[in-house]
XYZ file of C-alpha atoms in Angstrom:
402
model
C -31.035 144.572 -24.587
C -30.604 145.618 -28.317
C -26.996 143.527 -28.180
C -29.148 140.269 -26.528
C -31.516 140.608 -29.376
C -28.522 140.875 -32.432
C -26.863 137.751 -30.635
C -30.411 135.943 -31.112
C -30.401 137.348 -34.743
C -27.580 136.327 -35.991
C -28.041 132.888 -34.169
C -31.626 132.443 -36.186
C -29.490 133.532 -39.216
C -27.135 131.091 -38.887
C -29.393 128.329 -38.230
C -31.822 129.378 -41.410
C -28.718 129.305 -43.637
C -27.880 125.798 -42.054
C -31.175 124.770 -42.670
C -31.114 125.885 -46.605
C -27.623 124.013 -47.411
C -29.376 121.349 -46.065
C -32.207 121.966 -48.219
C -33.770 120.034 -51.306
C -33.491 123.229 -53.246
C -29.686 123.860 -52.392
C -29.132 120.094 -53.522
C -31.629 121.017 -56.653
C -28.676 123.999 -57.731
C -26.316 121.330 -57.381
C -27.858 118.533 -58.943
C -28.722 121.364 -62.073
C -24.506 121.924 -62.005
C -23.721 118.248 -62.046
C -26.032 117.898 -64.754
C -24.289 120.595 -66.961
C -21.205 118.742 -66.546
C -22.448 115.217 -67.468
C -24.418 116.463 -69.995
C -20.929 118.317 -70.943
C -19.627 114.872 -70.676
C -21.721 113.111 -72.967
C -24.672 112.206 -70.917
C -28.192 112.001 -72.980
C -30.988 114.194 -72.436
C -33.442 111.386 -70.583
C -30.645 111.259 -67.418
C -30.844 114.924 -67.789
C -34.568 115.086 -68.008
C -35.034 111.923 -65.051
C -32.506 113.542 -62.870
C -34.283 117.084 -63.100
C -37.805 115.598 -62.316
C -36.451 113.652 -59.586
C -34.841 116.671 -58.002
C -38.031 118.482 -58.373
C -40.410 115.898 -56.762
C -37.873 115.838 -53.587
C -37.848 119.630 -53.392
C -42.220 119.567 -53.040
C -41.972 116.715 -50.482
C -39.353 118.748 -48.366
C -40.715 122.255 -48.105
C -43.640 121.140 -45.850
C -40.558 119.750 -43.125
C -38.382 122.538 -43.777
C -41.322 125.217 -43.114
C -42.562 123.443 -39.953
C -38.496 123.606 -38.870
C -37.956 127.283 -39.707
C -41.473 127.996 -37.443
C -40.161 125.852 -34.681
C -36.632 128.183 -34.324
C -39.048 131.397 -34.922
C -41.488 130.239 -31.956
C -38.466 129.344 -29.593
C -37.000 132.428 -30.464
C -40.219 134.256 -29.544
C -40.849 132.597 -26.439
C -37.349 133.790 -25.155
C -38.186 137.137 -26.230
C -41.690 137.991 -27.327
C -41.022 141.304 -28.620
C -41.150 141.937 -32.921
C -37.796 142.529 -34.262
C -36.552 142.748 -37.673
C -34.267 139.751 -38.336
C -30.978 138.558 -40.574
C -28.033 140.515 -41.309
C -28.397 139.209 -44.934
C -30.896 141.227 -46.110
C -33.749 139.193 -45.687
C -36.661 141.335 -43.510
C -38.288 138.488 -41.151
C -40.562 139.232 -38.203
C -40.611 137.070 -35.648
C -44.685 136.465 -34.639
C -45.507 136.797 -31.138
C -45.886 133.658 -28.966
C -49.764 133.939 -28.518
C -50.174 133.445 -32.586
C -48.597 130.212 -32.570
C -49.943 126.706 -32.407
C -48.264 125.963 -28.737
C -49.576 121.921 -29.355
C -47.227 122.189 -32.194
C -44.096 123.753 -30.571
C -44.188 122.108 -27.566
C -42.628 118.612 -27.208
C -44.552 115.557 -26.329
C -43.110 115.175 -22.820
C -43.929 118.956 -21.930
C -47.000 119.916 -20.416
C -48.182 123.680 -19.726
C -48.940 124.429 -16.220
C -52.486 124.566 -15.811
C -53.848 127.427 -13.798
C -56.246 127.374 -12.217
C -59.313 130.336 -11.696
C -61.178 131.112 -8.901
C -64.332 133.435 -8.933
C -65.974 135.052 -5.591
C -69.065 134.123 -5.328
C -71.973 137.773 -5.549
C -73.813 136.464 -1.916
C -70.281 136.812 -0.247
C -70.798 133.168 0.776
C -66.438 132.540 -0.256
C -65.731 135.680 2.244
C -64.269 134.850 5.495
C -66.791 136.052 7.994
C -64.703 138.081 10.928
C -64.495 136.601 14.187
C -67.723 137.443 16.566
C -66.244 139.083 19.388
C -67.279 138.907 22.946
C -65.765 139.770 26.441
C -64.145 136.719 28.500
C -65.938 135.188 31.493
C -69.171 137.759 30.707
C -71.920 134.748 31.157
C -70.296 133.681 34.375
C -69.654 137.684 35.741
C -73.645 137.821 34.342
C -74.954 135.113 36.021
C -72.943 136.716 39.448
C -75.044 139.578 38.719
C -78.008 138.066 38.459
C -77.661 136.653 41.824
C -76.759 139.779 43.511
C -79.864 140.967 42.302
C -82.051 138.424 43.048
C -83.826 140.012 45.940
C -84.584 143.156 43.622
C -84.420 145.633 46.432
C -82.286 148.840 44.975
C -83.686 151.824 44.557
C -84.553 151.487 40.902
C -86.822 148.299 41.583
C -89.393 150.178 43.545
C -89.136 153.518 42.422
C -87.822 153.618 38.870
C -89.984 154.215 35.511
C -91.915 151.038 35.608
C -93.434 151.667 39.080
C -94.273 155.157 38.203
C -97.236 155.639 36.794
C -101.000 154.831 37.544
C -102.032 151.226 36.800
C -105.631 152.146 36.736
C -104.926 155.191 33.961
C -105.997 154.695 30.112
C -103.041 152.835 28.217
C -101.926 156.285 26.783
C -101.941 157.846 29.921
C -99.762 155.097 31.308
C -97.395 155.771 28.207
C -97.709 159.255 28.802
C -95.936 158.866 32.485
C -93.721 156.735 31.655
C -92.371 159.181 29.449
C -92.271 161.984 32.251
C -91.081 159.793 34.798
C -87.976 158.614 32.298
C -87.537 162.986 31.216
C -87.488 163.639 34.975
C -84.900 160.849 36.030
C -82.256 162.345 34.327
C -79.244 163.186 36.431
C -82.001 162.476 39.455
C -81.579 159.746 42.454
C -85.074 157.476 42.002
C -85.916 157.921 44.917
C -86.470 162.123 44.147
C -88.249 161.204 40.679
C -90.292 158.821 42.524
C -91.709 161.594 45.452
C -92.064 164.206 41.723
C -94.094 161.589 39.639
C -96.331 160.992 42.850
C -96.954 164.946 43.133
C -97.779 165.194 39.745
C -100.583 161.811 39.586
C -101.947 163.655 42.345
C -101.972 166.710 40.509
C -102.981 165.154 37.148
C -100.221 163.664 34.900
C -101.642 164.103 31.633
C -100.561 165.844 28.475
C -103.567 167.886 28.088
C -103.497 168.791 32.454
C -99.529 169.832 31.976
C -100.097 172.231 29.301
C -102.836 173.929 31.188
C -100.217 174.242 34.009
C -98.409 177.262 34.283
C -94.345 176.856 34.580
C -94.183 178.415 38.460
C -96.753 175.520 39.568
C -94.976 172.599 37.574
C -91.760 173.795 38.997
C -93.223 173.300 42.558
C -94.519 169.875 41.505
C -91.338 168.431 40.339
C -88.789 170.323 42.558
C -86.282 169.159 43.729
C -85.114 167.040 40.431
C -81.704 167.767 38.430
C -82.174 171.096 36.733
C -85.606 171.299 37.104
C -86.093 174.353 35.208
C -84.969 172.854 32.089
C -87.255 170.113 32.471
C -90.306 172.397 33.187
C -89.676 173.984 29.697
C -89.132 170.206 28.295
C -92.481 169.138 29.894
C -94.605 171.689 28.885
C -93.212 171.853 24.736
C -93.655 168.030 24.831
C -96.890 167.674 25.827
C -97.575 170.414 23.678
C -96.406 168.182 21.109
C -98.368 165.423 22.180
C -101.765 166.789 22.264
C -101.163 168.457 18.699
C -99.368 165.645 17.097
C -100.638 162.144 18.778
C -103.861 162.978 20.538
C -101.997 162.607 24.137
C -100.484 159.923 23.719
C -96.530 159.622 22.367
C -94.889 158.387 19.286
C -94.406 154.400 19.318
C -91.080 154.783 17.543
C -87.037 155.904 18.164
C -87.407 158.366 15.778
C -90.544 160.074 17.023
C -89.726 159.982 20.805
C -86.265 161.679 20.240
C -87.703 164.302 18.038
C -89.571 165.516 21.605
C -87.912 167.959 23.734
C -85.697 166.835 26.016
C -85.814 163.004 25.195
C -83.074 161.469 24.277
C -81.778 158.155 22.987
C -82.246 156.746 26.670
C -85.263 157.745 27.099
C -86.620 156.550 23.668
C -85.584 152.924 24.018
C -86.809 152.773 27.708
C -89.710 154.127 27.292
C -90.286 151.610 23.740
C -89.653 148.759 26.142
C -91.758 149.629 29.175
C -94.408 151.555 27.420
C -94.730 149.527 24.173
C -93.327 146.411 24.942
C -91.009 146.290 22.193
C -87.346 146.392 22.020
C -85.506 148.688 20.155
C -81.947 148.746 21.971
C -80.553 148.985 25.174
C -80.906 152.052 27.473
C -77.509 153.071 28.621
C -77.751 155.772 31.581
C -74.464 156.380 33.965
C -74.807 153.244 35.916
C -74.638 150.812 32.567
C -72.049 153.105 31.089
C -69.736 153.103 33.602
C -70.366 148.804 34.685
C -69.901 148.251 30.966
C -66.335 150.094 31.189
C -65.107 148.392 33.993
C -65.835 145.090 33.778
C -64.200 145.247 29.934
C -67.698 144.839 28.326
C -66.565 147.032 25.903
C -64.020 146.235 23.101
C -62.657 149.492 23.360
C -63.153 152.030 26.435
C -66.955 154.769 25.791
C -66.741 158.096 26.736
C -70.050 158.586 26.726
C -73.401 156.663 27.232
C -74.230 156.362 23.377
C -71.117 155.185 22.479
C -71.672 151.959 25.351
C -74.636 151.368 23.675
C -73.408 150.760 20.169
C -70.754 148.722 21.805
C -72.777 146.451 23.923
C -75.291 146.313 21.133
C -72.559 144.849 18.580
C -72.001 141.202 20.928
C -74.666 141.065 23.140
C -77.348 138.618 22.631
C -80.812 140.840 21.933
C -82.743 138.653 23.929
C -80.741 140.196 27.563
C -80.997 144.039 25.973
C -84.272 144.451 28.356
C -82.739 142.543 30.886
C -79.072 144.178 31.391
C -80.570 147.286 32.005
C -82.412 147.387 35.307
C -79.531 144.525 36.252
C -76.533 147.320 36.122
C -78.633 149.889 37.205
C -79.788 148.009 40.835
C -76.168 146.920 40.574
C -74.881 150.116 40.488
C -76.850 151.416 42.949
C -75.560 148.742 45.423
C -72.544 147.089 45.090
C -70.325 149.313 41.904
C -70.808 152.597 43.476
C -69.834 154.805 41.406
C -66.909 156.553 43.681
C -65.808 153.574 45.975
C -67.244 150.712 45.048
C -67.844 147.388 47.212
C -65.364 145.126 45.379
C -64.294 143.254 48.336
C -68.362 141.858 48.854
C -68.758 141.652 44.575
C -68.707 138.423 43.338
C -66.656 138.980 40.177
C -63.957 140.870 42.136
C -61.936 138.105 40.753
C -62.810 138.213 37.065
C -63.310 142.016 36.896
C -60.262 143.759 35.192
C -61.256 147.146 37.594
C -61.387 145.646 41.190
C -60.076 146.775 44.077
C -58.474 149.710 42.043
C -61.096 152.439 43.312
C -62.671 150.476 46.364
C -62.522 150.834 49.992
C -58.924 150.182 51.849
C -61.082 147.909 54.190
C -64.807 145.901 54.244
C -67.526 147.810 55.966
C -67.878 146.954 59.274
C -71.262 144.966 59.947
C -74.114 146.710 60.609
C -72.870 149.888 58.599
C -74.762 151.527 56.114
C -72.779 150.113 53.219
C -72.591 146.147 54.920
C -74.826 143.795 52.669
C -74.709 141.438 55.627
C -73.720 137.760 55.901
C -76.208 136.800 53.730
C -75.668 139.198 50.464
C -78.606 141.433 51.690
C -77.251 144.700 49.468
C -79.455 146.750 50.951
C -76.710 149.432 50.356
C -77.309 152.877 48.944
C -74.729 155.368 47.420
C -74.685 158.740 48.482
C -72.613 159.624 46.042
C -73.934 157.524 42.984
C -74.552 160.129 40.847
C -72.259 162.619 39.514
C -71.666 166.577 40.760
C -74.678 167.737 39.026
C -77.312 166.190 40.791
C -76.131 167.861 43.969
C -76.018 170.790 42.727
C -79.323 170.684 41.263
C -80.770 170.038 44.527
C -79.496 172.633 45.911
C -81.236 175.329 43.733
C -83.521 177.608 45.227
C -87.261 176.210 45.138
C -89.803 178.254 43.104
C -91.419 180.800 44.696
């Protein structure tokens, strides 16, 4: 580098001692010798005198092109390289200015143009971002609408005995919240068809929150037996009512975050019970039969392990007007035709669209008349007796309370 930059020295050396023996005042030192000589020949002091004033005017009317020459070599020297370097092997210190102090409309020729560039700004709304792409599962309307025909005659299980047929019609509103509530704590890990016989003992008994804590544990175990660890849910039913006579005056919070603050309620629970009890929508309840639908039909841009997980998922594409819809659809669904162990893909209408058929069902159709035909004419009248998982049976088969 320090070799490139003598080579360009020496070449701007040469070219400035071109440019002076070119120069008015170089022909001014000759014109002053000639003049010795002639006037050493005999010539008069006015040629003297005329020829010095002459050479004089020409040297002022040439400095202004030789100085606009010299910058010209100094800027096209710069441009090639920008850096400050001491110049001229003849003494003379010269510093080359950098290319950003010079006039570039006066280095640059005529026919040259600078590249204009040109400068874009984002925008502070975000309106110049590329949105992402909404996602959504292929073929879900059409494998919905399938669904929604399957379930037309709304006959599983969860259609006559789930949480919206549970409690007493003719009960104050926050009573009615108030089972809806228990009915949704006791389903957990329970077949409907047990919560529904448990909810029924209890209205007889008195389901309120002030009659449950007044009820000692051995009694309310009797009342609810034989639901999925029942025991636990005897402790959960007597700290939340607790709860709710302290905190609400009997009846329960009308929010997410106050319903899962209560024992034993979870995320579930709290939207379901939002949506039947306070007719608003906060998400989707996901329970076992949603969770695992969602999974195999590819609802899911990735596969859930777990309930909450499905929910964030399903939440992120589907439209919020079907989140009160989709869940009593899988559910009835699940009870009939997507068993959980075995299901009925061979009578399922999106057998062909569903990425999970036929993997876990049946080596041949149910013979008519079974327990598990739905008939010529799509009766699923069918009921899993294995629909939920290991637990429930096993909570069943605890000893009753004495």
């Amino acid at each position: 580098m320090l070799r490139n930059v003598r080579c360009e020295m020496r070449t701007l050396c040469y070219v400035v001692q071109t440019l002076k023996m070119s120069s008015p005042y170089f022909m001014q030192s000759s014109a002053v010798l000639t003049r010795s000589s002639s006037h050493g020949a005999g010539g008069g002091p006015a040629a003297s005198l005329r020829s010095k004033l002459s050479s004089r005017q020409g040297a002022v009317d040439a400095v202004p092109a030789r100085q606009v020459k010299v910058e010209a070599v100094e800027a096209t020297v710069s441009e090639e390289k920008p850096s400050l370097t001491p110049s001229s092997s003849d003494g003379c210190q010269e510093r080359l200015r950098p290319v950003a102090e010079i006039e570039a409309s006066s280095l640059l020729p005529r026919g040259r143009r600078r590249r204009q560039v040109k400068v874009e700004y984002d925008g502070d709304d975000g309106a110049s971002r590329v949105k992402a792409k909404h996602w959504e599962p292929p073929n879900w309307t059409k494998q919905l609408g399938f669904i929604r025909e399957m379930r037309s005659r709304r006959d599983a299980p969860v259609d006559n005995m789930g949480a919206e047929k549970c409690y007493d019609t003719q009960a104050p509103a926050h009573v009615r919240r108030f089972q809806v509530l228990v009915s949704l704590m006791l389903s957990s890990q329970t077949k409907d068809q047990v919560t529904g016989a448990a909810m029924q003992r209890l209205r007889a008994h008195g389901c309120t929150a002030e009659n449950i804590v007044a009820t000692d544990d051995k009694k309310l175990g009797e009342l609810i037996y034989p639901v999925g660890f029942w025991r636990n849910k005897v402790k959960f039913l007597k700290l939340t009512s607790a709860m709710l006579v302290t905190e609400f005056g009997g009846d329960i919070p009308n929010s997410v975050e106050g319903l899962v603050r209560l024992p034993g309620v979870g995320p579930k629970m709290a939207h379901l019970a939002m949506d039947i009890a306070w007719d608003q929508v906060s998400g989707i309840g996901v329970d076992t039969h949603v969770h695992r639908i969602s999974n195999r039909l590819g609802w899911l841009k990735k596969p859930t392990k777990n309930p909450e997980d499905t929910r964030k998922a399903l939440e992120e594409w589907l439209p919020r007007e079907l989140w009160s819809e989709i869940n009593w659809l899988l559910v009835g669904f699940g009870q009939q035709v997507c068993l959980p162990v075995s299901p009925l893909c061979s009578v399922c209408l999106n057998q062909h669209s569903c990425p999970s058929a036929h993997k876990c069902s049946p080596a041949k159709r149910p013979k008519p008349g079974s327990p598990r035909s739905p008939g010529p004419s799509r009766k699923f009248k069918v009921e899993s007796e294995q629909e939920d998982d290991a637990r429930s049976k096993s909570a069943a088969n605890q000893t009753p309370p004495d």
